[in-house]
XYZ file of C-alpha atoms in Angstrom:
451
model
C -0.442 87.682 132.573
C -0.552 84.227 132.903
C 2.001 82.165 130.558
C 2.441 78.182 129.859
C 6.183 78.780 129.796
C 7.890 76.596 133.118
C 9.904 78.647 135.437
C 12.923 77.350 136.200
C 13.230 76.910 140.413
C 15.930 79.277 140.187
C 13.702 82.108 138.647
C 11.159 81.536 141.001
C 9.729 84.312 142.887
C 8.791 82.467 146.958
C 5.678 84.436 148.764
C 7.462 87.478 150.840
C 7.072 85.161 154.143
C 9.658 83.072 152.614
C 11.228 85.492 151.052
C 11.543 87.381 154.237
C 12.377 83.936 156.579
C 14.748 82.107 153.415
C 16.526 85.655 153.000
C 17.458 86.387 156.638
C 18.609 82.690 157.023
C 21.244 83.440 154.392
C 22.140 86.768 156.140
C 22.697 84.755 159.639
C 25.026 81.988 157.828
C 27.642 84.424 156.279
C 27.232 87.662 158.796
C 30.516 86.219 161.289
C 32.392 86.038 158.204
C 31.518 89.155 156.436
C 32.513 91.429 159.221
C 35.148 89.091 160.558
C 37.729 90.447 157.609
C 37.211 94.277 158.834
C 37.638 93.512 162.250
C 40.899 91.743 161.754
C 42.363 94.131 159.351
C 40.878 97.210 161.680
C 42.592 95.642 164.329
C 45.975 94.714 162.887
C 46.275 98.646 162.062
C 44.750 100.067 165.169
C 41.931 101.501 164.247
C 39.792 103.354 166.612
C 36.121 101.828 167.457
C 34.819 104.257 165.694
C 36.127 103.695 162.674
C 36.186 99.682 162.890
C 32.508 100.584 163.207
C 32.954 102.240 160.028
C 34.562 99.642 158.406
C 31.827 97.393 159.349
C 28.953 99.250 158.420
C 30.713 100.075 154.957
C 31.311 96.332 154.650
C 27.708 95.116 155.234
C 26.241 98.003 152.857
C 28.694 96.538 149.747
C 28.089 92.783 150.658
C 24.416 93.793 150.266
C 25.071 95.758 146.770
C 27.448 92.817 145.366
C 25.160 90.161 145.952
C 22.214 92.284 144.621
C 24.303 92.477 141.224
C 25.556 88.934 141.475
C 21.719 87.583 141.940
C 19.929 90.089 140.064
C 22.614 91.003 137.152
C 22.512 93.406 134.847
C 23.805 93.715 131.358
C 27.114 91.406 131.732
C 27.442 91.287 135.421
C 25.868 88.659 137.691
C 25.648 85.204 137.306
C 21.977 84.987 138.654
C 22.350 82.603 140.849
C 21.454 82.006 144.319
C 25.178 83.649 145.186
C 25.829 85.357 148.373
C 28.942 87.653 148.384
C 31.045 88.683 151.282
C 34.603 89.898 152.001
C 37.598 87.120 150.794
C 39.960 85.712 153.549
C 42.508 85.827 150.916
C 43.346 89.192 151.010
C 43.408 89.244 154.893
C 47.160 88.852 154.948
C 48.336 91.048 151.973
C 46.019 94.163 153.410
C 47.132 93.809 156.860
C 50.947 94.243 155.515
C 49.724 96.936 152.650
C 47.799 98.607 156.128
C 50.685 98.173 158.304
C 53.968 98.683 156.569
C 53.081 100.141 152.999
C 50.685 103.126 153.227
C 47.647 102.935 155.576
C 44.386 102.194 154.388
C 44.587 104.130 151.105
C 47.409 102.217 149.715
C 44.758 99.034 150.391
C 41.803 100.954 148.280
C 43.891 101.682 145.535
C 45.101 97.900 144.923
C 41.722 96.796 145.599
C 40.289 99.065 142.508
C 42.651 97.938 140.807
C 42.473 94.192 141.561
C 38.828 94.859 140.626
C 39.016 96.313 137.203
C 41.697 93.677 136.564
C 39.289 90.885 137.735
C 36.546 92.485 135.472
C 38.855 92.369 132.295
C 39.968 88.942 133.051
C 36.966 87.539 133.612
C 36.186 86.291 129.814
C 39.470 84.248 129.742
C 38.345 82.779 132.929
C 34.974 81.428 130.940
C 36.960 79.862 128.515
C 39.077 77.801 130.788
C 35.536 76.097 131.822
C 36.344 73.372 129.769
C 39.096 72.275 132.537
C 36.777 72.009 135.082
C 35.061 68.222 134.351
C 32.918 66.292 136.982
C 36.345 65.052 138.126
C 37.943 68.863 138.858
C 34.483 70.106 140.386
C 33.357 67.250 142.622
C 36.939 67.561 143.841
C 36.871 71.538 144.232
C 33.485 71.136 146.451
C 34.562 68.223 148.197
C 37.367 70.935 149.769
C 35.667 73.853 149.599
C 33.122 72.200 152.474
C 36.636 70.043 154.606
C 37.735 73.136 154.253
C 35.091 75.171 155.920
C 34.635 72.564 159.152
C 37.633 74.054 161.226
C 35.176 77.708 161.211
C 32.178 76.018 161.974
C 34.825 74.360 164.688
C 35.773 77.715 166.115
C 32.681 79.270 166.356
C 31.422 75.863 167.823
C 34.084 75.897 170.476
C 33.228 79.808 171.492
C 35.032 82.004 168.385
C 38.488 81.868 167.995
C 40.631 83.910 170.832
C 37.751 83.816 173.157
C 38.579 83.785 177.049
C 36.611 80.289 177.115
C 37.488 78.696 174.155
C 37.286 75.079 174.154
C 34.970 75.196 177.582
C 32.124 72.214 177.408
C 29.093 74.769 178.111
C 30.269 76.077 174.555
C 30.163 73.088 172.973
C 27.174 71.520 174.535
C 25.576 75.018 172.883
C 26.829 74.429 169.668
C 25.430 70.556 169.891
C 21.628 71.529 170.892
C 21.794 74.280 167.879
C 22.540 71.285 165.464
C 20.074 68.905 166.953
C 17.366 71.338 166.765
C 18.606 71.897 163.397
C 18.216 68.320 162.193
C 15.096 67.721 163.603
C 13.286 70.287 162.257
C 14.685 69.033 159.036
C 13.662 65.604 159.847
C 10.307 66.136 161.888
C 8.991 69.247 160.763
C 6.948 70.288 157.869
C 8.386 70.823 154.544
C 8.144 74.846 155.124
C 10.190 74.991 158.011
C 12.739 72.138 157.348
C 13.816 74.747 155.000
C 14.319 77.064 157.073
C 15.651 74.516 159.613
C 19.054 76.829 159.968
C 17.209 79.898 161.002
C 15.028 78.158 163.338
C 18.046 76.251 165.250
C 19.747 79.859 165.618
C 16.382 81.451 166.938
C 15.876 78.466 169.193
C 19.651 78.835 170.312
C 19.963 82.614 170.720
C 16.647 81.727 173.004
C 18.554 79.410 175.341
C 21.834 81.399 175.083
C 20.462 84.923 176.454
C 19.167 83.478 179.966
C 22.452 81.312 180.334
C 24.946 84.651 179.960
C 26.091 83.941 176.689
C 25.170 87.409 174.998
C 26.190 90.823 175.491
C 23.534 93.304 174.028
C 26.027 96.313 175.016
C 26.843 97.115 171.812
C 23.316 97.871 170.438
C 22.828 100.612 172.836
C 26.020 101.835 171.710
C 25.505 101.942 167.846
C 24.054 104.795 165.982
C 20.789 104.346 164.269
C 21.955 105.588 160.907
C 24.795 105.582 159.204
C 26.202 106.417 155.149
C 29.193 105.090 154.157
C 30.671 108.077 151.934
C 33.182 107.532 148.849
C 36.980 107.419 149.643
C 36.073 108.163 153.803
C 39.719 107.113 154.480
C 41.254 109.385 151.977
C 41.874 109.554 148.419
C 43.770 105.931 147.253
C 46.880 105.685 146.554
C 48.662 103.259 144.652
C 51.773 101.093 145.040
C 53.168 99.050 142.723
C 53.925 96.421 145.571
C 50.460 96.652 146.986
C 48.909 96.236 143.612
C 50.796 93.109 142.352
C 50.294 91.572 146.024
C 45.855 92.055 145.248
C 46.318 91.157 141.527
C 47.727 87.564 143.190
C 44.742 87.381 145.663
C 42.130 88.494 142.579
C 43.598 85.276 140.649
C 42.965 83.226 144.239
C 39.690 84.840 144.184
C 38.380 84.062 140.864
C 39.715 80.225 141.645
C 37.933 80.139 144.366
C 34.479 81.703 142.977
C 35.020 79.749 140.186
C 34.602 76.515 142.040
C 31.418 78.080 144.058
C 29.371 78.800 140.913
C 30.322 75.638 139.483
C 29.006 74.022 143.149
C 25.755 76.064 142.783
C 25.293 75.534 139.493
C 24.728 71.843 139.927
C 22.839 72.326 143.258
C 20.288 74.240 141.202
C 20.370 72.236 138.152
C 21.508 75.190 135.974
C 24.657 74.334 134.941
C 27.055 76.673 134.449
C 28.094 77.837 131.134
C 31.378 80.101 129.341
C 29.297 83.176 129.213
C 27.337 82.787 132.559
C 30.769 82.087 134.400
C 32.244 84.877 133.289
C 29.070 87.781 133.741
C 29.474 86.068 137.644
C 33.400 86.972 137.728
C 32.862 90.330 136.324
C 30.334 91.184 138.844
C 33.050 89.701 141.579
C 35.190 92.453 140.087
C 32.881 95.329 139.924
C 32.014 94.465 143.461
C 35.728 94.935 144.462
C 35.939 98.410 142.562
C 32.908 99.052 144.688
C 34.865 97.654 147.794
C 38.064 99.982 147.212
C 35.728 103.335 146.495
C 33.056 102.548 149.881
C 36.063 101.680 152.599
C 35.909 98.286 152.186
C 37.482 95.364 150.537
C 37.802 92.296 147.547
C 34.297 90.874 147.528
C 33.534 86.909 146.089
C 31.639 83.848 146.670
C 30.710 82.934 150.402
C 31.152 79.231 150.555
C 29.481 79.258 153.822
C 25.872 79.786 151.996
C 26.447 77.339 149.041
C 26.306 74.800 151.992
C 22.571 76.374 152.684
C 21.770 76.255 148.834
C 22.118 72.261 148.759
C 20.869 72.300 152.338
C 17.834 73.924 151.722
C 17.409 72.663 148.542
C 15.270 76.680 147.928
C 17.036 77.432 144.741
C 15.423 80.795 144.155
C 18.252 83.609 142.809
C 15.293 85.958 144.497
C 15.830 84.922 148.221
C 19.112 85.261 147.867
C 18.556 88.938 146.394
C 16.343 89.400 149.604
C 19.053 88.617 151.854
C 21.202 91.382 149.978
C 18.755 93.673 150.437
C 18.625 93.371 154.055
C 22.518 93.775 154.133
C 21.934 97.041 152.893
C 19.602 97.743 155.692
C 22.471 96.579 158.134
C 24.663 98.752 156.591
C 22.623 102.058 156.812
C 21.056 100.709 160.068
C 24.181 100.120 162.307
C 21.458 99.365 165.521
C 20.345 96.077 163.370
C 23.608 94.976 162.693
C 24.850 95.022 166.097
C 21.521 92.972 167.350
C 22.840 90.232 164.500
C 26.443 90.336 165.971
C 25.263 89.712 169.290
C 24.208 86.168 168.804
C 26.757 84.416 170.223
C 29.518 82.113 168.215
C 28.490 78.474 169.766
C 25.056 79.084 167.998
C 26.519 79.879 163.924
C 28.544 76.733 164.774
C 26.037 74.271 165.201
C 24.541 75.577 162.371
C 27.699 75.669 160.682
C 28.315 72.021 160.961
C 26.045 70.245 158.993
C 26.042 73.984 156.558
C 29.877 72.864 155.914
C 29.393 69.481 155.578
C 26.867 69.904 153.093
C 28.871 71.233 151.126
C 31.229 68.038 151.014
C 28.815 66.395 150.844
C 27.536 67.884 147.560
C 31.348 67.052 145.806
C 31.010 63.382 147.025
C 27.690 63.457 144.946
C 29.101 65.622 142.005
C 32.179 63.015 142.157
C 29.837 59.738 142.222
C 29.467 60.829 138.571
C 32.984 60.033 137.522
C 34.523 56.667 136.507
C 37.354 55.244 138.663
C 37.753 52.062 137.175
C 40.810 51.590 135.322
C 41.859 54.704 135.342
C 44.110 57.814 137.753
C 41.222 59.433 138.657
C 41.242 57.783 141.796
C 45.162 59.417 142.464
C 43.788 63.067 141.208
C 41.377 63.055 143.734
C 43.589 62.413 146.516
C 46.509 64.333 146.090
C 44.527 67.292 145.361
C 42.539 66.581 148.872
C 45.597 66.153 150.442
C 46.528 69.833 148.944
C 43.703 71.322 149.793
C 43.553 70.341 153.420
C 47.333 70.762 153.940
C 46.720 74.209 154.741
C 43.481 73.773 156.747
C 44.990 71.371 159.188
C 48.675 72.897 159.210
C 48.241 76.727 158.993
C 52.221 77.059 159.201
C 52.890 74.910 156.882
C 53.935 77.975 154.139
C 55.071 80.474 156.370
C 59.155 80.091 155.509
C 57.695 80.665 151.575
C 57.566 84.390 149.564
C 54.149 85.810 150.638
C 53.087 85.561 146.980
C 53.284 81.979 147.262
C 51.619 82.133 150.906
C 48.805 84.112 149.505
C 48.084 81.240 146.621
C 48.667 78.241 148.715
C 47.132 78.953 152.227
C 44.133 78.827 150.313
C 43.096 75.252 150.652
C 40.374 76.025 148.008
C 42.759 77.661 145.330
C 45.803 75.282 146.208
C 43.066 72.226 146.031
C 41.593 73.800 142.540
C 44.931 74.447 140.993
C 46.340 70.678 141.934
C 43.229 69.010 140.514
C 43.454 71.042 136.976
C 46.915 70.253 136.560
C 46.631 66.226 137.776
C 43.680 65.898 135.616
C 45.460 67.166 132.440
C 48.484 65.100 133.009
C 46.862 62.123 133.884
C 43.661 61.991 131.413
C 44.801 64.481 128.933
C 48.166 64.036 127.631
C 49.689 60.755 125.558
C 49.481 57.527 128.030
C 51.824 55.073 127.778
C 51.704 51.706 126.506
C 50.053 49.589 128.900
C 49.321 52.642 130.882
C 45.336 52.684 131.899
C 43.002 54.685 129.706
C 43.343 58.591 130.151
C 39.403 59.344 130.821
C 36.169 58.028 129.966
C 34.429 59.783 127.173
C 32.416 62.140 129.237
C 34.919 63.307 131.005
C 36.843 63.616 128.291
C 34.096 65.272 126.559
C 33.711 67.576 129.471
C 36.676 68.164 129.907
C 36.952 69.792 126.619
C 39.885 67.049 125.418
């Protein structure tokens, strides 16, 4: 029934072409990331192939049901939003010690459920802190979240990190045609496919790649057809109070961290977000990670990696996003299709990484062109929270003589970036200034700010 009522861009339903081409170019972006986390915790315990298969499969399957709840939502969970979700790097380092040391894999899927449930109850007093997170906070958090992104894109550019020929120029040169084929279809091509620029330059990459040696298809023969991920496969969790309070640090790191992606997406899409919408897309972060610790897997958030696509793309629509969920399910019960998708070859995600990533920088130098810097600190916030954020990134080391509770915090350049900026902003534009001191904040940002 037709109605005169707008819909907003993000609401919009795209014809099932789009949907189909849109979705899958989402699925591409994140998929070296999503089952990069299983393969390094598999690995760090031993695992047999068969059951880092598992791990895998069970991965892809939740990924696809998180980001289902996160776009769709239901009742209070899901920020509808174009949000993909995907296993955190934050936990990497706590489960591979919890794995290793402190009880196998069911001593990790009992802190993960409950990091989740604690993530779910926490998530309203994460709304309210909104207020702390003003033009100045936000441009800053998205300005890192995308430097901080570049040294993957780098990796995979360069051949995937620990690969025999890292580094070699036949690599590189791959990664370089993949991003010029990416930025002239978004310069030369028509407006349909210069949205889909990303999926075209890996198509067009994975094309060259194959006769040049770059792929190995053994795996597909190799992989079953179908496969179900069953409820506690691993065992029954167990819980440790150690374990726990190590995932109740990274579920604070994690809801930083998605925090500063739905604030980034938010303003790509031009639906800003709100108290109440914040925290429906933290509790469906933490109902994801319940999920996680009962289907063999792990803490699910944000992907940064497909923000960067969002403001890319400019396709707003929640619904393509929900399409590229659905087709993670299919990965995960299919394990023949998700071994076709691993096969294309690292040098090819890393040109498209590249301009993904810095997209996403891009977008905080445009949230941050907003904000006043005349007269004021604002100028200092931004910097020494940059400088936080990319400590980390460009000195991995830099932490590793600290308590792993402050490792698992600060080796985030995101949360360590996010925190910095919070505090700088309310001691520099929110508490008493000086005589003679310059101005705390503008009134917008002061408004904003919730001063």
């Amino acid at each position: 029934m037709a109605t005169t009522t707008p819909v907003h861009p993000v609401d919009e339903v795209p014809p099932v072409r789009q949907l189909a081409a849109f979705g899958l170019q989402h699925v591409l972006a994140m998929y070296a990331g999503a089952v990069a986390v299983p393969l390094i915790v598999g690995g760090a315990m031993k695992l047999s192939p068969a059951d880092l298969a598992y791990l895998i499969t069970a991965d892809l399957l939740v990924c696809g049901i998180a980001t289902l709840i996160q776009c769709v939502g239901f009742w209070r969970f899901g920020v509808r939003l174009p949000i993909m979700q995907g296993c955190t790097f934050a936990a990497v380092s706590p489960m591979v010690l919890i794995g290793t040391t402190g009880g196998g894999l069911p001593a990790i899927y009992g802190s993960v459920i409950v990091a989740g449930l604690a993530i779910v109850l926490l998530a309203p007093v994460f709304g309210r802190l909104l207020r702390f997170f003003p033009p100045l906070v936000t441009g800053t958090v998205i300005l890192i979240i995308g430097v901080s992104l570049l040294p993957v894109a780098g990796n995979w550019a360069a051949g995937g990190a620990g690969a025999a020929d890292f580094g070699e120029p036949k690599n590189l040169a791959l990664a370089g045609f993949v991003l010029a084929v990416v930025l002239g279809v978004q310069r030369f091509a028509p407006a349909f496919l210069s949205r889909i620029a990303v999926l075209i330059g890996i198509a067009v990459g994975l094309a060259v790649a194959v006769p040049f040696g770059f792929t190995d298809f053994g795996g597909v023969g190799d992989s079953d057809w179908v496969g179900i991920s069953t409820p506690f496969h691993f065992g029954a969790p167990t819980f440790h109070a150690s374990a726990i309070i190590s995932m109740l640090v990274v579920a604070l790191v994690t809801m930083t961290e998605t925090t500063g992606d739905l604030i980034a997406v938010g303003e790509m899409t031009d639906r800003k977000i709100e108290r109440k919408s914040l925290a429906d897309g933290l509790r469906a972060d933490g109902l994801s990670t319940v999920l996680g610790g009962v289907f063999n897997t792990f803490p699910y958030t944000a992907y940064a990696q497909n923000v960067g696509l969002v403001g890319m793309t400019r396709v707003r629509s929640r619904w393509v996003v929900a399409a590229a969920g659905g087709m993670l399910v299919l990965l995960g019960l299919l394990p023949k299709l998700g071994a076709v998708v691993a096969a294309i070859p690292a040098p090819v995600l890393g040109g498209a990484g590249l301009v993904m990533f810095g997209t996403v920088a891009a977008s905080g130098l445009r949230t941050l062109a907003q904000v006043d810097f005349k007269d004021n600190h604002n100028l200092t916030v931004v910097a020494v929270s940059v400088a936080i954020g990319v400590l980390p990134v460009g000195v991995p080391t830099v932490y590793e003589k600290f308590p792993d509770w402050f490792q698992t915090v600060m080796n985030s350049g995101i949360s360590a970036g996010c925190l910095t900026a919070i505090v700088l902003n309310l001691l520099f534009n929110h508490l008493p200034s000086k005589a003679g001191s310059p101005a705390p904040a503008t009134e917008p940002e002061a408004a904003s700010a919730g001063a």
